[in-house]
Short mmCIF file of C-alpha atoms and ligand atoms in Angstrom, two decimals:
data_model
loop_
_atom_site.label_atom_id
_atom_site.label_comp_id
_atom_site.label_asym_id
_atom_site.label_seq_id
_atom_site.Cartn_x
_atom_site.Cartn_y
_atom_site.Cartn_z
CA MET A 224 -22.66 -20.20 55.45
CA ASP A 225 -23.73 -17.23 57.32
CA GLU A 226 -27.84 -15.79 56.82
CA PRO A 227 -27.59 -13.48 53.14
CA THR A 228 -27.62 -9.35 54.63
CA ALA A 229 -30.38 -8.76 53.84
CA THR A 230 -32.52 -10.60 57.33
CA ARG A 231 -30.19 -9.46 59.26
CA ASP A 232 -31.39 -8.22 62.69
CA LEU A 233 -32.78 -4.23 63.31
CA PRO A 234 -30.17 -3.02 66.42
CA ASP A 235 -31.44 -2.99 69.55
CA GLY A 236 -32.39 -0.19 70.37
CA LEU A 237 -34.43 0.88 66.92
CA ASP A 238 -37.80 0.24 66.57
CA GLY A 239 -39.15 -2.05 63.08
CA ASP A 240 -41.31 0.95 61.91
CA ILE A 241 -38.57 2.51 60.58
CA ASP A 242 -40.74 3.45 56.44
CA VAL A 243 -37.86 1.13 54.20
CA GLU A 244 -39.80 2.24 51.56
CA ALA A 245 -40.29 6.06 51.94
CA LEU A 246 -36.39 5.07 52.54
CA ARG A 247 -35.90 4.00 49.43
CA ALA A 248 -38.02 6.20 47.57
CA LEU A 249 -35.64 9.41 49.10
CA ALA A 250 -32.34 7.58 48.48
CA ARG A 251 -34.13 6.51 45.17
CA SER A 252 -35.05 10.72 44.44
CA LEU A 253 -30.87 11.30 45.57
CA ALA A 254 -29.56 9.10 44.09
CA CYS A 255 -30.92 10.23 40.91
CA GLU A 256 -31.11 13.71 41.00
CA ALA A 257 -27.40 13.47 41.58
CA GLY A 258 -26.51 11.39 38.68
CA ALA A 259 -27.91 14.11 36.44
CA LEU A 260 -25.97 17.37 37.93
CA VAL A 261 -23.02 14.00 37.03
CA ARG A 262 -24.40 13.58 33.73
CA ASP A 263 -25.39 17.09 32.63
CA GLY A 264 -21.87 18.66 34.07
CA ARG A 265 -19.78 16.27 32.62
CA PRO A 266 -17.33 18.27 30.53
CA GLU A 267 -15.91 16.66 27.44
CA ARG A 268 -12.42 16.09 29.08
CA VAL A 269 -12.53 15.27 32.75
CA GLU A 270 -9.54 16.48 35.02
CA VAL A 271 -8.79 14.77 37.91
CA ALA A 272 -8.60 17.30 40.73
CA ALA A 273 -7.05 16.23 42.82
CA THR A 274 -5.55 11.36 43.49
CA LYS A 275 -6.42 9.58 47.08
CA SER A 276 -4.55 5.71 47.90
CA SER A 277 -2.45 6.33 44.52
CA ALA A 278 -1.54 8.07 41.34
CA VAL A 279 -4.10 6.17 39.69
CA ASP A 280 -6.93 6.67 42.61
CA PRO A 281 -8.73 9.94 41.43
CA VAL A 282 -11.30 12.36 42.56
CA THR A 283 -11.94 14.54 39.90
CA ALA A 284 -14.37 17.86 40.72
CA MET A 285 -18.31 16.01 40.19
CA ASP A 286 -16.86 12.97 42.52
CA ARG A 287 -16.74 16.32 44.90
CA ALA A 288 -20.21 17.92 43.28
CA SER A 289 -22.33 15.29 43.79
CA GLU A 290 -21.12 14.59 47.23
CA GLU A 291 -22.28 18.01 48.46
CA LEU A 292 -25.33 18.31 46.38
CA LEU A 293 -26.75 14.18 48.47
CA ARG A 294 -25.45 15.27 51.94
CA ALA A 295 -27.11 19.53 50.99
CA ARG A 296 -30.31 16.94 51.12
CA LEU A 297 -29.75 14.78 53.59
CA ALA A 298 -28.99 17.60 56.14
CA ALA A 299 -32.33 20.02 54.46
CA GLU A 300 -34.54 16.39 54.67
CA ARG A 301 -32.38 13.39 57.37
CA PRO A 302 -30.89 16.23 59.99
CA ASP A 303 -30.91 13.28 61.89
CA ASP A 304 -29.04 11.09 60.59
CA ALA A 305 -25.38 10.38 59.81
CA ILE A 306 -23.55 10.15 56.58
CA LEU A 307 -20.48 8.27 55.47
CA GLY A 308 -19.06 8.91 52.09
CA GLU A 309 -16.73 8.50 50.06
CA GLU A 310 -15.25 12.42 49.87
CA GLY A 311 -16.24 13.71 52.62
CA ASP A 312 -15.98 14.27 56.44
CA ASP A 313 -17.84 10.88 58.32
CA VAL A 314 -21.33 13.18 59.79
CA PRO A 315 -22.60 12.04 63.39
CA GLY A 316 -25.74 12.01 63.90
CA THR A 317 -28.84 10.60 66.42
CA SER A 318 -31.66 7.75 64.42
CA GLY A 319 -29.22 5.63 64.45
CA LEU A 320 -29.31 5.62 60.78
CA THR A 321 -26.76 6.34 58.51
CA TRP A 322 -26.42 6.99 54.97
CA VAL A 323 -23.57 5.96 52.98
CA LEU A 324 -23.30 7.83 49.93
CA ASP A 325 -20.98 7.01 46.07
CA PRO A 326 -21.09 10.12 44.82
CA ILE A 327 -19.57 8.37 41.44
CA ASP A 328 -18.93 4.75 41.31
CA GLY A 329 -16.11 3.45 38.59
CA THR A 330 -14.57 7.57 38.77
CA VAL A 331 -12.24 5.88 36.21
CA ASN A 332 -14.96 4.95 33.62
CA TYR A 333 -16.11 8.08 34.24
CA LEU A 334 -13.04 9.69 33.32
CA TYR A 335 -12.29 7.92 30.29
CA GLY A 336 -15.93 8.04 29.62
CA VAL A 337 -16.70 4.74 29.82
CA ALA A 338 -20.44 4.64 29.68
CA SER A 339 -20.35 2.36 33.08
CA TYR A 340 -20.63 4.30 36.02
CA ALA A 341 -23.16 5.32 39.59
CA VAL A 342 -24.15 7.17 41.90
CA SER A 343 -25.39 4.50 44.90
CA VAL A 344 -26.70 5.97 47.89
CA ALA A 345 -27.82 4.10 50.86
CA VAL A 346 -29.38 3.86 54.53
CA VAL A 347 -28.35 1.51 57.60
CA ALA A 348 -29.32 1.10 60.53
CA GLY A 349 -26.27 -0.02 63.52
CA PRO A 350 -23.05 1.03 63.06
CA PRO A 351 -21.51 2.06 59.03
CA ASP A 352 -19.32 -1.37 58.96
CA PRO A 353 -20.91 -3.84 56.25
CA GLU A 354 -20.32 -6.95 58.57
CA ARG A 355 -22.71 -5.12 61.05
CA TRP A 356 -24.49 -3.07 59.80
CA THR A 357 -28.59 -4.15 58.55
CA ALA A 358 -28.92 -2.29 55.05
CA LEU A 359 -32.43 -1.11 55.03
CA ALA A 360 -32.56 0.98 51.84
CA GLY A 361 -30.49 1.69 48.75
CA CYS A 362 -30.01 3.00 45.05
CA VAL A 363 -27.78 1.85 42.27
CA HIS A 364 -28.09 4.56 39.43
CA SER A 365 -26.52 4.37 36.31
CA VAL A 366 -25.29 7.84 35.13
CA VAL A 367 -25.30 7.27 31.20
CA ASP A 368 -28.02 5.17 30.62
CA GLY A 369 -30.05 6.01 33.02
CA ARG A 370 -30.65 2.06 35.09
CA THR A 371 -32.03 2.45 38.48
CA TRP A 372 -31.56 -0.59 41.17
CA THR A 373 -33.37 -0.02 44.69
CA ALA A 374 -34.02 -2.01 47.60
CA ALA A 375 -35.60 -1.79 50.49
CA ARG A 376 -34.62 -4.52 53.03
CA GLY A 377 -37.47 -7.20 53.15
CA GLY A 378 -39.31 -5.64 50.34
CA GLY A 379 -37.15 -7.32 47.38
CA ALA A 380 -35.30 -5.59 45.08
CA GLU A 381 -36.48 -3.72 41.27
CA ARG A 382 -35.66 -2.42 37.56
CA GLY A 383 -37.86 -0.33 36.61
CA GLY A 384 -41.00 -1.95 38.38
CA ARG A 385 -39.62 -5.10 37.66
CA ALA A 386 -38.69 -7.57 40.36
CA LEU A 387 -34.99 -8.94 39.63
CA ARG A 388 -33.41 -12.11 40.76
CA VAL A 389 -30.59 -13.67 40.47
CA SER A 390 -30.07 -16.07 37.93
CA ALA A 391 -29.33 -20.23 38.65
CA PRO A 392 -26.05 -21.16 37.18
CA ALA A 393 -25.59 -24.77 36.87
CA SER A 394 -22.09 -24.76 38.28
CA LEU A 395 -19.04 -22.41 39.19
CA ALA A 396 -17.55 -23.76 35.52
CA GLN A 397 -20.55 -22.00 33.70
CA SER A 398 -20.95 -19.43 35.69
CA LEU A 399 -19.90 -15.56 34.35
CA VAL A 400 -17.78 -13.68 37.35
CA GLY A 401 -16.89 -9.33 38.30
CA THR A 402 -14.74 -8.26 39.98
CA GLY A 403 -12.05 -5.35 40.06
CA PHE A 404 -9.22 -4.54 40.95
CA GLY A 405 -7.90 -1.80 44.12
CA TYR A 406 -5.56 1.16 43.19
CA ALA A 407 -2.01 0.00 44.38
CA ALA A 408 0.54 -2.13 43.53
CA GLU A 409 1.34 -4.20 45.65
CA ARG A 410 -2.39 -5.38 45.87
CA ARG A 411 -2.80 -5.29 42.03
CA ALA A 412 -0.27 -7.98 41.84
CA ARG A 413 -2.18 -10.73 44.89
CA GLN A 414 -5.54 -10.31 42.80
CA ALA A 415 -4.05 -11.08 39.84
CA GLU A 416 -2.56 -14.30 41.44
CA VAL A 417 -5.83 -14.95 42.68
CA LEU A 418 -8.06 -14.08 39.28
CA ALA A 419 -4.46 -17.36 38.01
CA ASP A 420 -7.09 -19.60 40.04
CA VAL A 421 -10.18 -17.78 39.84
CA LEU A 422 -10.20 -17.35 35.00
CA PRO A 423 -9.18 -21.54 34.18
CA ARG A 424 -12.27 -22.77 36.24
CA VAL A 425 -15.73 -20.65 35.47
CA ARG A 426 -17.45 -19.20 31.95
CA ASP A 427 -14.95 -15.88 32.18
CA ILE A 428 -14.39 -12.43 33.96
CA ARG A 429 -15.30 -9.42 33.57
CA ARG A 430 -13.99 -6.53 35.14
CA LEU A 431 -16.87 -3.96 34.74
CA GLY A 432 -15.12 -0.92 36.30
CA ALA A 433 -18.13 -0.75 39.48
CA ALA A 434 -18.94 -2.69 41.98
CA ALA A 435 -22.55 -0.93 42.83
CA ILE A 436 -23.48 -1.91 38.80
CA ASP A 437 -21.37 -5.56 39.50
CA LEU A 438 -23.28 -5.80 42.53
CA CYS A 439 -27.19 -5.66 40.57
CA LEU A 440 -25.57 -6.46 37.56
CA VAL A 441 -25.91 -9.58 40.20
CA ALA A 442 -28.86 -9.35 41.65
CA GLU A 443 -30.84 -9.37 38.37
CA GLY A 444 -28.48 -11.99 36.79
CA ALA A 445 -26.10 -10.17 34.09
CA LEU A 446 -23.85 -12.03 36.43
CA ASP A 447 -23.54 -14.90 38.43
CA LEU A 448 -21.45 -13.69 40.36
CA TYR A 449 -19.01 -10.64 42.50
CA TYR A 450 -15.71 -10.98 44.81
CA GLU A 451 -13.29 -8.72 44.80
CA ARG A 452 -11.68 -7.50 47.06
CA GLY A 453 -10.53 -3.50 48.30
CA ILE A 454 -14.20 -2.65 48.19
CA ASN A 455 -14.96 0.53 50.27
CA SER A 456 -17.92 0.45 52.33
CA TRP A 457 -19.63 2.84 49.86
CA ASP A 458 -18.77 0.69 46.77
CA MET A 459 -21.28 -1.95 48.20
CA ALA A 460 -23.92 -0.66 50.97
CA ALA A 461 -27.01 0.05 48.19
CA GLY A 462 -25.24 -2.71 45.58
CA GLY A 463 -24.73 -5.47 48.51
CA LEU A 464 -28.93 -4.93 49.43
CA VAL A 465 -29.34 -4.78 45.83
CA ALA A 466 -28.19 -7.84 45.34
CA ALA A 467 -29.43 -9.66 48.90
CA GLU A 468 -33.04 -8.57 47.97
CA ALA A 469 -33.06 -10.65 44.79
CA GLY A 470 -31.60 -14.04 46.31
CA ALA A 471 -27.94 -13.51 46.13
CA TRP A 472 -25.95 -14.45 49.36
CA VAL A 473 -23.42 -11.62 50.01
CA GLY A 474 -20.84 -12.14 52.40
CA GLY A 475 -17.07 -13.15 53.40
CA LEU A 476 -15.17 -15.78 53.68
CA ARG A 477 -13.92 -18.21 57.00
CA GLY A 478 -17.61 -17.36 58.00
CA ARG A 479 -17.47 -13.40 58.23
CA GLY A 480 -19.43 -10.41 56.15
CA PRO A 481 -18.87 -8.88 53.40
CA SER A 482 -15.64 -6.22 54.14
CA SER A 483 -12.99 -4.73 52.78
CA ALA A 484 -11.15 -7.89 53.38
CA MET A 485 -13.17 -10.00 50.68
CA THR A 486 -16.90 -8.85 49.56
CA VAL A 487 -17.78 -12.47 47.96
CA ALA A 488 -21.97 -12.68 46.23
CA GLY A 489 -24.26 -14.49 44.04
CA PRO A 490 -26.43 -16.91 44.61
CA ALA A 491 -26.40 -20.11 46.63
CA PRO A 492 -24.97 -23.04 45.99
CA VAL A 493 -23.28 -22.08 43.53
CA VAL A 494 -21.57 -19.21 45.46
CA THR A 495 -20.29 -22.06 47.95
CA GLU A 496 -17.87 -22.60 45.11
CA LEU A 497 -16.41 -19.29 44.59
CA VAL A 498 -16.05 -18.77 48.17
CA ARG A 499 -14.33 -22.18 48.53
CA LEU A 500 -12.05 -21.48 45.94
CA LEU A 501 -11.11 -17.81 47.74
CA GLU A 502 -10.38 -19.16 50.58
CA ASP A 503 -7.99 -21.92 49.30
CA ALA A 504 -6.62 -18.86 47.30
CA ASP A 505 -5.62 -16.56 50.65
CA ALA A 506 -7.87 -14.07 48.38
CA ASP A 507 -7.88 -12.63 52.15
CA ARG A 508 -4.44 -12.22 52.81
CA PRO A 509 -2.76 -9.34 53.64
CA GLU A 510 -0.57 -7.57 51.13
CA GLY A 511 3.21 -8.48 51.57
CA LEU A 512 2.58 -11.75 54.08
CA SER A 513 3.65 -14.71 52.60
CA ASP A 514 2.35 -18.01 52.30
C1 LIG B 663 -14.22 1.38 42.58
C2 LIG B 663 -15.03 0.38 41.32
C3 LIG B 663 -14.01 -0.21 41.12
C4 LIG B 663 -13.33 -1.24 41.39
C5 LIG B 663 -12.20 0.04 42.76
C6 LIG B 663 -13.51 0.10 43.91
P1 LIG B 663 -14.67 4.17 42.86
O1 LIG B 663 -14.98 1.76 43.30
O2 LIG B 663 -16.07 0.47 42.23
O3 LIG B 663 -15.23 -1.32 40.12
O4 LIG B 663 -12.79 -2.44 41.30
O5 LIG B 663 -11.98 -1.47 44.22
O6 LIG B 663 -12.45 1.24 44.06
O7 LIG B 663 -13.09 4.16 43.25
O8 LIG B 663 -14.21 4.55 41.38
O9 LIG B 663 -15.17 4.64 43.99
CA1 LIG B 664 -16.27 6.79 44.40
#
């Protein structure tokens, strides 16, 4: 299997002097500030402002406000860096670094008042593509309960000052596995077929509704493993680094890195069993193609 994401080299042209701890501190302060906005500004009844990929893929006014705040802070503090955010246009940069922003991960939970949603802020070097970037620092801030996970490349992952370490499940059959489902009906139908292969072979499944938090739960051993088809760069950027820095293997199927085709995270050697199972189930097969 590929080397874990966290150990990837820096891209050519970027020197090793990048202060990843300063980037971690900035990611944390941005995620917490946006988190306070999201928490304090949540109306009693949240309205859907628009829908995106399907009728059940919502955007709220707060997704937009949170991202605007993050972008304004970055424009002031890191004007040379690029920005890739869920709710706005890509901003080009000159430094080789890109901030990858999810202003609310778990928007459906936010809409319904289910207490599992987060602000996710990461900074990566190289192309803003999870299969090719080198993640440098990131923070996932769980808005309702304040849990805040951070990681810096080579500097470990922590929550509340406590270093994080993945679990050591005895087998796939003993593993608690997090996953999630996309917004398109055709994708969900395939995901249900794959789930039917996975569920009888694991301890149990959790669908908590925020991929960034799922990845952080793997980092602290509150989930053993995680897999999902269809997540976006902003869902995985910070959480993927947190998981990798806590000792998780983070990758895709058939030798690929993590991507929207498939992202899998968890401790070796058990994660290898899950990868094999997902490969056998063709879990990365594009929807609409029959087997
Ligand atoms: C979603 C959440 C969810 C996952 C979906 C994502 P969003 O992100 O992370 O857990 O299953 O695939 O799209 O839309 O709430 O930012
Ligand atoms: Ca989002």
